[in-house]
DNA sequence: ACGGTATACCTCGGCACCGATGTATGGTGC
DNA sequence: GCACCATACATCGGTGCCGAGGTATACCGT
């Protein structure tokens, strides 16, 4: 998730670590903050894997900074991660939102649609959070107001997302024809 | 999150690891599966911390099983984690839903309401995923259909949750009076 | 002069998590 | 007779993540 965000931001423009950090904080920081001690090692990992290069530059304001630039291999890796996300990226909202934030980088509308269809298939599966045996329970069947809240909120999210997915898939199909 | 779920399920009734695993899979598995190799060490951690005890019992079907039972300290720890959740438990939906699934265990309606109010405060903060400088962008201002989707979905979730939170807080206040 | 804050990057220890793999038993299908 | 699956628990190596702490520069207010 973090690596995807790094690759996604750098695909737009080279950045140095500090600005990248602020971009990531804006994207997901209110929900799931990323520590500096997580970001810098992640950058080094990606550098070691040949996905980005660092160039030292005199600091505009303070200490010298390392401008990060995607390599060609880094661009290809971003495309792979966008086009063939792991199942976790599809099911976990945090991961999914990060993926959506950069899905526009995938040039082919058919490839974009294929990813959306995976999410659609996931949302269309009958799934709950609470069961009686194997039978999913609906909000109305629960006495617990907090568990009822979970289902109420999840249902509202699901409805909004299904509507958006169907709309967006329809318009991607129009482009693809 | 995992530890909270373990404590929460065991508070209802003693269980052995395998059944606990299926309970957890039902609760959060469709979004974020938990590996066996994560669950068993987590159980050992909690045992080592004195929050639960394991009792060997001849296996009903197969191998002998370890029935897990919360200690008194385990019950107190659950109450602490429910009443004073870390900020991550409030902001991250995955964590938050797990907390909600067990919030009924917190006996005091005022304490339950205090937790809901922390979530309410978080949701009422103006926050987006995308910014122009410091100004949060609305869905309508975005060209990117995927980023627009993120905001559309997040807004629907937020609305449903705010309505539920206000309803539930009102009824908790009625009980508390 | 000095503290506070923002910029800018880094290391280290500890720990949670995961995939792969191992070890059993017993029931079901072919 | 044998494969397969469900039950039931466990270890191990690798890795990602985090908090705490460290090292600088530069500007602003007092």
Short mmCIF file of C-alpha atoms (C1' of nucleotides) in Angstrom, two decimals:
data_model
loop_
_atom_site.label_atom_id
_atom_site.label_comp_id
_atom_site.label_asym_id
_atom_site.label_seq_id
_atom_site.Cartn_x
_atom_site.Cartn_y
_atom_site.Cartn_z
CA UNK A 1 0.00 0.00 0.00
CA UNK A 2 2.76 2.41 0.98
CA UNK A 3 4.94 1.34 -1.92
CA UNK A 4 2.03 1.76 -4.32
CA UNK A 5 1.51 5.30 -3.08
CA UNK A 6 5.21 6.12 -3.50
CA UNK A 7 5.27 4.76 -7.04
CA UNK A 8 1.97 6.47 -7.85
CA UNK A 9 3.06 9.91 -6.67
CA UNK A 10 6.46 9.68 -8.33
CA UNK A 11 4.85 8.68 -11.62
CA UNK A 12 3.34 12.17 -11.76
CA UNK A 13 6.54 14.00 -10.93
CA UNK A 14 9.91 13.52 -9.20
CA UNK A 15 9.73 14.50 -5.55
CA UNK A 16 12.01 14.46 -2.58
CA UNK A 17 11.18 12.45 0.52
CA UNK A 18 9.82 15.23 2.62
CA UNK A 19 7.26 16.38 0.07
CA UNK A 20 6.37 12.78 -0.72
CA UNK A 21 5.70 12.30 2.95
CA UNK A 22 3.28 15.21 3.00
CA UNK A 23 1.52 13.89 -0.09
CA UNK A 24 1.05 10.51 1.54
CA UNK A 25 -0.11 12.10 4.78
CA UNK A 26 -2.75 14.04 2.81
CA UNK A 27 -3.90 10.90 1.00
CA UNK A 28 -4.22 8.42 3.84
CA UNK A 29 -2.81 10.15 6.91
CA UNK A 30 -6.09 11.07 8.56
CA UNK A 31 -7.03 7.38 8.66
CA UNK A 32 -3.70 5.61 8.89
CA UNK A 33 -0.65 7.82 9.49
CA UNK A 34 2.68 6.68 8.05
CA UNK A 35 5.73 7.10 10.27
CA UNK A 36 8.91 8.60 8.85
CA UNK A 37 10.72 5.50 9.98
CA UNK A 38 8.45 3.54 7.65
CA UNK A 39 8.72 5.82 4.65
CA UNK A 40 12.49 6.16 4.38
CA UNK A 41 13.22 2.43 4.53
CA UNK A 42 10.45 1.90 1.94
CA UNK A 43 12.15 4.38 -0.38
CA UNK A 44 15.44 2.54 0.08
CA UNK A 45 13.76 -0.78 -0.69
CA UNK A 46 12.37 0.60 -3.92
CA UNK A 47 15.74 2.11 -4.80
CA UNK A 48 17.50 -1.20 -4.13
CA UNK A 49 14.94 -2.95 -6.36
CA UNK A 50 15.79 -0.50 -9.16
CA UNK A 51 12.33 1.07 -9.21
CA UNK A 52 13.54 4.57 -8.43
CA UNK A 53 16.79 6.57 -8.35
CA UNK A 54 17.87 9.21 -5.86
CA UNK A 55 19.73 12.35 -6.88
CA UNK A 56 21.25 14.66 -4.28
CA UNK A 57 20.38 18.29 -4.64
CA UNK A 58 21.31 21.26 -2.42
CA UNK A 59 18.44 21.86 -0.02
CA UNK A 60 16.19 24.72 -1.07
CA UNK A 61 15.51 25.65 2.53
CA UNK A 62 17.55 23.43 4.80
CA UNK A 63 19.50 20.17 4.53
CA UNK A 64 20.37 18.67 1.14
CA UNK A 65 17.54 16.64 -0.27
CA UNK A 66 17.27 13.51 -2.34
CA UNK A 67 15.09 13.94 -5.37
CA UNK A 68 13.36 10.66 -6.18
CA UNK A 69 12.64 9.74 -9.75
CA UNK A 70 10.92 6.61 -11.07
CA UNK A 71 12.96 4.43 -13.39
CA UNK A 72 11.38 2.77 -16.42
CA UNK A 73 11.24 -0.44 -14.45
CA UNK A 74 9.51 1.51 -11.66
CA UNK A 75 6.86 2.68 -14.11
CA UNK A 76 6.32 -0.86 -15.33
CA UNK A 77 6.09 -2.12 -11.75
CA UNK A 78 3.45 0.51 -10.97
CA UNK A 79 1.42 -0.68 -13.98
CA UNK A 80 1.71 -4.29 -12.81
CA UNK A 81 0.58 -3.41 -9.31
CA UNK A 82 -2.35 -1.43 -10.64
CA UNK A 83 -3.43 -4.00 -13.22
CA UNK A 84 -2.93 -7.13 -11.11
CA UNK A 85 -3.52 -6.16 -7.49
CA UNK A 86 -3.39 -8.79 -4.77
CA UNK A 87 -6.75 -9.80 -3.33
CA UNK A 88 -6.05 -7.73 -0.20
CA UNK A 89 -5.88 -4.58 -2.33
CA UNK A 90 -9.37 -5.37 -3.60
CA UNK A 91 -11.05 -6.24 -0.32
CA UNK A 92 -9.48 -3.87 2.18
CA UNK A 93 -10.89 -0.38 1.80
CA UNK A 94 -7.66 1.31 2.82
CA UNK A 95 -5.72 -0.52 0.15
CA UNK A 96 -8.51 -0.14 -2.38
CA UNK A 97 -8.72 3.63 -1.97
CA UNK A 98 -4.98 3.92 -2.49
CA UNK A 99 -5.27 1.86 -5.64
CA UNK A 100 -8.16 4.02 -6.90
CA UNK A 101 -6.13 7.14 -6.26
CA UNK A 102 -3.65 6.04 -8.92
CA UNK A 103 -5.75 3.88 -11.23
CA UNK A 104 -5.87 6.68 -13.78
CA UNK A 105 -2.19 5.96 -14.49
CA UNK A 106 -3.26 2.71 -16.10
CA UNK A 107 -3.71 3.93 -19.65
CA UNK A 108 -6.02 1.20 -20.98
CA UNK A 109 -9.72 1.71 -20.08
CA UNK A 110 -10.30 -2.04 -20.46
CA UNK A 111 -7.60 -2.75 -17.87
CA UNK A 112 -9.10 -0.15 -15.54
CA UNK A 113 -12.52 -1.73 -16.00
CA UNK A 114 -11.14 -5.19 -15.25
CA UNK A 115 -9.87 -3.96 -11.87
CA UNK A 116 -13.21 -2.32 -11.07
CA UNK A 117 -14.97 -5.54 -11.99
CA UNK A 118 -12.90 -7.44 -9.43
CA UNK A 119 -14.10 -5.04 -6.77
CA UNK A 120 -17.65 -5.36 -8.08
CA UNK A 121 -17.49 -9.15 -7.81
CA UNK A 122 -16.23 -8.84 -4.25
CA UNK A 123 -19.01 -6.47 -3.24
CA UNK A 124 -21.67 -8.63 -4.85
CA UNK A 125 -20.73 -11.67 -2.79
CA UNK A 126 -23.16 -12.11 0.09
CA UNK A 127 -21.04 -11.29 3.12
CA UNK A 128 -21.76 -9.99 6.57
CA UNK A 129 -19.82 -9.42 9.73
CA UNK A 130 -22.14 -11.43 11.94
CA UNK A 131 -23.60 -14.88 11.45
CA UNK A 132 -25.98 -17.33 13.00
CA UNK A 133 -24.34 -20.56 11.99
CA UNK A 134 -23.70 -19.94 8.29
CA UNK A 135 -26.54 -17.50 7.75
CA UNK A 136 -25.50 -13.85 7.53
CA UNK A 137 -27.49 -11.66 9.90
CA UNK A 138 -29.07 -8.41 8.76
CA UNK A 139 -29.02 -5.19 10.76
CA UNK A 140 -32.66 -5.66 11.69
CA UNK A 141 -31.99 -8.99 13.35
CA UNK A 142 -29.40 -7.61 15.75
CA UNK A 143 -30.19 -6.34 19.23
CA UNK A 144 -26.76 -4.84 19.74
CA UNK A 145 -26.94 -1.21 18.53
CA UNK A 146 -23.19 -1.11 17.84
CA UNK A 147 -23.17 -4.19 15.65
CA UNK A 148 -26.29 -2.82 13.97
CA UNK A 149 -24.25 0.29 13.27
CA UNK A 150 -21.51 -1.71 11.61
CA UNK A 151 -24.01 -3.28 9.23
CA UNK A 152 -25.86 -0.02 8.60
CA UNK A 153 -22.66 1.80 7.71
CA UNK A 154 -21.28 -1.07 5.63
CA UNK A 155 -24.55 -1.29 3.71
CA UNK A 156 -24.57 2.44 2.94
CA UNK A 157 -20.96 2.23 1.74
CA UNK A 158 -21.68 -0.79 -0.36
CA UNK A 159 -24.70 0.81 -2.02
CA UNK A 160 -22.86 3.99 -2.88
CA UNK A 161 -19.90 2.08 -4.20
CA UNK A 162 -21.99 -0.30 -6.31
CA UNK A 163 -23.78 2.65 -7.91
CA UNK A 164 -20.49 4.38 -8.63
CA UNK A 165 -18.89 1.18 -9.96
CA UNK A 166 -21.75 0.52 -12.37
CA UNK A 167 -21.75 4.11 -13.60
CA UNK A 168 -18.01 4.19 -14.07
CA UNK A 169 -17.91 0.79 -15.75
CA UNK A 170 -20.62 1.90 -18.16
CA UNK A 171 -18.68 5.00 -19.13
CA UNK A 172 -15.41 3.04 -19.45
CA UNK A 173 -17.21 0.64 -21.77
CA UNK A 174 -18.44 3.55 -23.89
CA UNK A 175 -14.86 4.79 -24.25
CA UNK A 176 -13.61 1.32 -25.12
CA UNK A 177 -16.09 0.72 -27.93
CA UNK B 1 -7.17 -5.28 16.41
CA UNK B 2 -6.61 -9.04 16.45
CA UNK B 3 -6.01 -9.07 20.18
CA UNK B 4 -9.16 -7.03 20.75
CA UNK B 5 -11.16 -9.56 18.73
CA UNK B 6 -9.72 -12.46 20.72
CA UNK B 7 -10.51 -10.80 24.04
CA UNK B 8 -13.94 -9.79 22.79
CA UNK B 9 -14.96 -13.25 21.65
CA UNK B 10 -13.59 -14.95 24.76
CA UNK B 11 -15.47 -12.52 26.98
CA UNK B 12 -18.69 -14.10 25.70
CA UNK B 13 -17.58 -17.69 26.19
CA UNK B 14 -14.44 -19.86 26.42
CA UNK B 15 -13.43 -21.19 23.01
CA UNK B 16 -10.61 -23.20 21.59
CA UNK B 17 -8.30 -21.79 18.94
CA UNK B 18 -9.89 -23.35 15.92
CA UNK B 19 -13.39 -22.06 16.65
CA UNK B 20 -11.98 -18.67 17.60
CA UNK B 21 -10.29 -18.59 14.21
CA UNK B 22 -13.58 -19.19 12.44
CA UNK B 23 -15.28 -16.49 14.51
CA UNK B 24 -12.58 -14.01 13.56
CA UNK B 25 -12.74 -15.07 9.92
CA UNK B 26 -16.50 -14.41 9.95
CA UNK B 27 -16.03 -10.99 11.55
CA UNK B 28 -13.24 -9.51 9.45
CA UNK B 29 -12.04 -12.31 7.16
CA UNK B 30 -13.77 -11.17 4.00
CA UNK B 31 -11.91 -7.86 4.20
CA UNK B 32 -8.68 -8.76 5.96
CA UNK B 33 -8.01 -12.49 6.47
CA UNK B 34 -6.01 -13.52 9.52
CA UNK B 35 -3.40 -16.24 9.02
CA UNK B 36 -3.19 -19.12 11.46
CA UNK B 37 0.43 -18.23 11.99
CA UNK B 38 -0.73 -14.86 13.25
CA UNK B 39 -3.50 -16.11 15.51
CA UNK B 40 -1.60 -18.73 17.50
CA UNK B 41 1.31 -16.46 18.45
CA UNK B 42 -1.24 -13.79 19.40
CA UNK B 43 -2.94 -16.27 21.73
CA UNK B 44 0.41 -17.10 23.30
CA UNK B 45 1.16 -13.42 23.77
CA UNK B 46 -2.11 -12.91 25.61
CA UNK B 47 -1.50 -16.02 27.69
CA UNK B 48 1.98 -14.83 28.61
CA UNK B 49 0.52 -11.48 29.63
CA UNK B 50 -1.88 -13.30 31.94
CA UNK B 51 -4.99 -12.21 30.03
CA UNK B 52 -6.14 -15.75 29.25
CA UNK B 53 -5.46 -19.32 30.34
CA UNK B 54 -5.31 -22.46 28.21
CA UNK B 55 -6.72 -25.79 29.40
CA UNK B 56 -6.02 -28.96 27.45
CA UNK B 57 -9.03 -31.04 26.62
CA UNK B 58 -9.30 -34.25 24.57
CA UNK B 59 -10.22 -33.30 21.01
CA UNK B 60 -13.86 -33.81 20.21
CA UNK B 61 -13.12 -34.65 16.60
CA UNK B 62 -9.38 -34.72 16.08
CA UNK B 63 -6.28 -33.55 17.93
CA UNK B 64 -6.47 -32.40 21.56
CA UNK B 65 -7.58 -28.81 21.84
CA UNK B 66 -6.74 -25.94 24.11
CA UNK B 67 -9.77 -24.28 25.56
CA UNK B 68 -9.09 -20.58 26.04
CA UNK B 69 -10.65 -18.73 28.92
CA UNK B 70 -10.28 -15.05 29.85
CA UNK B 71 -8.78 -14.30 33.24
CA UNK B 72 -10.13 -11.47 35.38
CA UNK B 73 -7.17 -9.39 34.26
CA UNK B 74 -8.12 -10.25 30.67
CA UNK B 75 -11.63 -8.95 31.24
CA UNK B 76 -10.25 -5.73 32.74
CA UNK B 77 -7.84 -5.34 29.81
CA UNK B 78 -10.73 -5.73 27.36
CA UNK B 79 -12.62 -2.96 29.19
CA UNK B 80 -9.55 -0.72 29.05
CA UNK B 81 -9.09 -1.30 25.32
CA UNK B 82 -12.76 -0.62 24.67
CA UNK B 83 -12.97 2.47 26.86
CA UNK B 84 -9.62 4.04 25.91
CA UNK B 85 -8.86 3.00 22.34
CA UNK B 86 -5.74 4.31 20.60
CA UNK B 87 -6.38 6.95 17.96
CA UNK B 88 -5.81 4.36 15.20
CA UNK B 89 -8.79 2.36 16.50
CA UNK B 90 -10.93 5.45 16.04
CA UNK B 91 -9.77 6.53 12.60
CA UNK B 92 -9.19 3.26 10.75
CA UNK B 93 -12.47 1.69 9.71
CA UNK B 94 -11.16 -1.86 10.07
CA UNK B 95 -10.12 -1.24 13.64
CA UNK B 96 -13.22 0.80 14.37
CA UNK B 97 -15.60 -1.92 13.20
CA UNK B 98 -13.82 -4.46 15.38
CA UNK B 99 -14.18 -2.13 18.32
CA UNK B 100 -17.89 -1.60 17.59
CA UNK B 101 -18.41 -5.36 17.40
CA UNK B 102 -17.51 -5.61 21.08
CA UNK B 103 -18.46 -2.20 22.48
CA UNK B 104 -21.59 -3.69 24.04
CA UNK B 105 -19.28 -5.42 26.56
CA UNK B 106 -18.57 -2.00 28.06
CA UNK B 107 -21.34 -1.92 30.62
CA UNK B 108 -21.59 1.84 31.18
CA UNK B 109 -23.67 3.70 28.54
CA UNK B 110 -21.77 6.90 29.31
CA UNK B 111 -18.46 5.18 28.55
CA UNK B 112 -19.90 3.78 25.32
CA UNK B 113 -21.13 7.24 24.38
CA UNK B 114 -17.70 8.73 25.10
CA UNK B 115 -16.13 6.36 22.58
CA UNK B 116 -18.77 7.16 19.95
CA UNK B 117 -18.16 10.86 20.54
CA UNK B 118 -14.48 10.42 19.73
CA UNK B 119 -15.44 8.90 16.39
CA UNK B 120 -17.97 11.69 15.86
CA UNK B 121 -15.29 14.31 16.46
CA UNK B 122 -13.02 12.57 13.97
CA UNK B 123 -15.70 12.44 11.28
CA UNK B 124 -16.64 16.07 11.80
CA UNK B 125 -13.13 17.28 11.09
CA UNK B 126 -12.89 18.60 7.56
CA UNK B 127 -10.70 16.01 5.83
CA UNK B 128 -10.30 14.87 2.27
CA UNK B 129 -8.01 12.56 0.41
CA UNK B 130 -7.01 15.12 -2.21
CA UNK B 131 -5.88 18.69 -1.81
CA UNK B 132 -4.94 21.73 -3.80
CA UNK B 133 -2.38 23.25 -1.50
CA UNK B 134 -4.18 23.13 1.84
CA UNK B 135 -7.71 23.27 0.45
CA UNK B 136 -9.56 19.93 0.41
CA UNK B 137 -11.01 19.17 -3.01
CA UNK B 138 -14.60 18.03 -3.43
CA UNK B 139 -15.68 15.22 -5.75
CA UNK B 140 -17.08 17.75 -8.21
CA UNK B 141 -13.72 19.44 -8.66
CA UNK B 142 -11.92 16.27 -9.73
CA UNK B 143 -11.54 15.16 -13.32
CA UNK B 144 -10.25 11.73 -12.39
CA UNK B 145 -13.30 9.40 -12.17
CA UNK B 146 -11.47 7.05 -9.78
CA UNK B 147 -10.51 9.75 -7.31
CA UNK B 148 -14.05 11.08 -7.64
CA UNK B 149 -15.19 7.58 -6.66
CA UNK B 150 -13.08 7.63 -3.52
CA UNK B 151 -14.70 10.87 -2.40
CA UNK B 152 -18.19 9.79 -3.40
CA UNK B 153 -17.92 6.55 -1.44
CA UNK B 154 -16.25 8.18 1.55
CA UNK B 155 -18.95 10.84 1.67
CA UNK B 156 -21.76 8.27 1.58
CA UNK B 157 -20.08 6.31 4.38
CA UNK B 158 -19.54 9.41 6.41
CA UNK B 159 -23.17 10.54 6.07
CA UNK B 160 -24.57 7.16 7.05
CA UNK B 161 -22.23 6.92 9.99
CA UNK B 162 -22.92 10.44 11.24
CA UNK B 163 -26.67 9.74 11.17
CA UNK B 164 -26.19 6.48 13.03
CA UNK B 165 -23.82 8.04 15.55
CA UNK B 166 -26.25 10.86 16.38
CA UNK B 167 -29.18 8.46 16.72
CA UNK B 168 -27.25 6.08 18.91
CA UNK B 169 -25.79 8.84 21.06
CA UNK B 170 -29.28 10.25 21.60
CA UNK B 171 -30.60 6.89 22.74
CA UNK B 172 -27.58 6.29 24.99
CA UNK B 173 -28.19 9.68 26.58
CA UNK B 174 -31.83 8.76 27.22
CA UNK B 175 -30.70 5.59 29.00
CA UNK B 176 -28.09 7.51 31.00
CA UNK B 177 -30.55 10.07 32.36
"C1'" DA C 1 21.22 34.95 22.77
"C1'" DC C 2 17.79 31.31 22.69
"C1'" DG C 3 13.91 28.45 22.16
"C1'" DG C 4 10.52 26.87 18.94
"C1'" DT C 5 9.20 25.30 14.52
"C1'" DA C 6 9.78 23.74 9.79
"C1'" DT C 7 12.70 21.50 6.58
"C1'" DA C 8 15.28 17.22 5.54
"C1'" DC C 9 17.10 12.70 6.32
"C1'" DC C 10 18.58 8.57 8.93
"C1'" DT C 11 19.33 4.32 12.33
"C1'" DC C 12 18.14 0.91 15.65
"C1'" DG C 13 15.57 -2.40 18.39
"C1'" DG C 14 11.48 -4.64 18.86
"C1'" DC C 15 7.47 -6.74 17.32
"C1'" DA C 16 3.37 -8.10 14.55
"C1'" DC C 17 2.27 -10.44 10.54
"C1'" DC C 18 2.65 -13.74 6.83
"C1'" DG C 19 3.61 -17.89 3.84
"C1'" DA C 20 5.46 -22.23 3.98
"C1'" DT C 21 5.72 -26.23 6.29
"C1'" DG C 22 5.04 -29.87 9.76
"C1'" DT C 23 2.29 -33.12 12.78
"C1'" DA C 24 -1.63 -35.54 14.10
"C1'" DT C 25 -6.69 -37.67 13.78
"C1'" DG C 26 -10.93 -38.96 11.60
"C1'" DG C 27 -14.64 -38.74 8.28
"C1'" DT C 28 -16.17 -38.66 3.13
"C1'" DG C 29 -16.00 -39.79 -1.66
"C1'" DC C 30 -14.56 -42.76 -5.40
"C1'" DG D 1 -7.39 -48.74 -0.62
"C1'" DC D 2 -6.35 -43.94 -1.18
"C1'" DA D 3 -6.92 -39.15 -1.86
"C1'" DC D 4 -8.94 -35.32 0.12
"C1'" DC D 5 -10.78 -32.35 3.44
"C1'" DA D 6 -11.84 -30.68 8.13
"C1'" DT D 7 -10.26 -30.52 12.71
"C1'" DA D 8 -6.51 -28.86 15.72
"C1'" DC D 9 -2.14 -26.95 16.86
"C1'" DA D 10 2.61 -25.36 16.10
"C1'" DT D 11 7.36 -23.44 14.34
"C1'" DC D 12 10.44 -20.76 11.43
"C1'" DG D 13 12.41 -17.29 8.46
"C1'" DG D 14 11.58 -13.07 6.30
"C1'" DT D 15 9.78 -8.63 6.21
"C1'" DG D 16 7.21 -4.48 7.02
"C1'" DC D 17 6.15 -1.23 10.43
"C1'" DC D 18 6.69 1.67 14.46
"C1'" DG D 19 8.49 4.58 18.39
"C1'" DA D 20 12.42 6.66 20.06
"C1'" DG D 21 16.14 8.95 19.12
"C1'" DG D 22 19.82 11.39 16.37
"C1'" DT D 23 21.85 15.05 12.99
"C1'" DA D 24 21.66 19.16 10.46
"C1'" DT D 25 20.09 23.97 8.60
"C1'" DA D 26 17.32 28.14 8.69
"C1'" DC D 27 13.95 31.31 10.05
"C1'" DC D 28 10.97 33.73 13.49
"C1'" DG D 29 9.69 35.78 17.76
"C1'" DT D 30 11.17 37.52 22.14
#
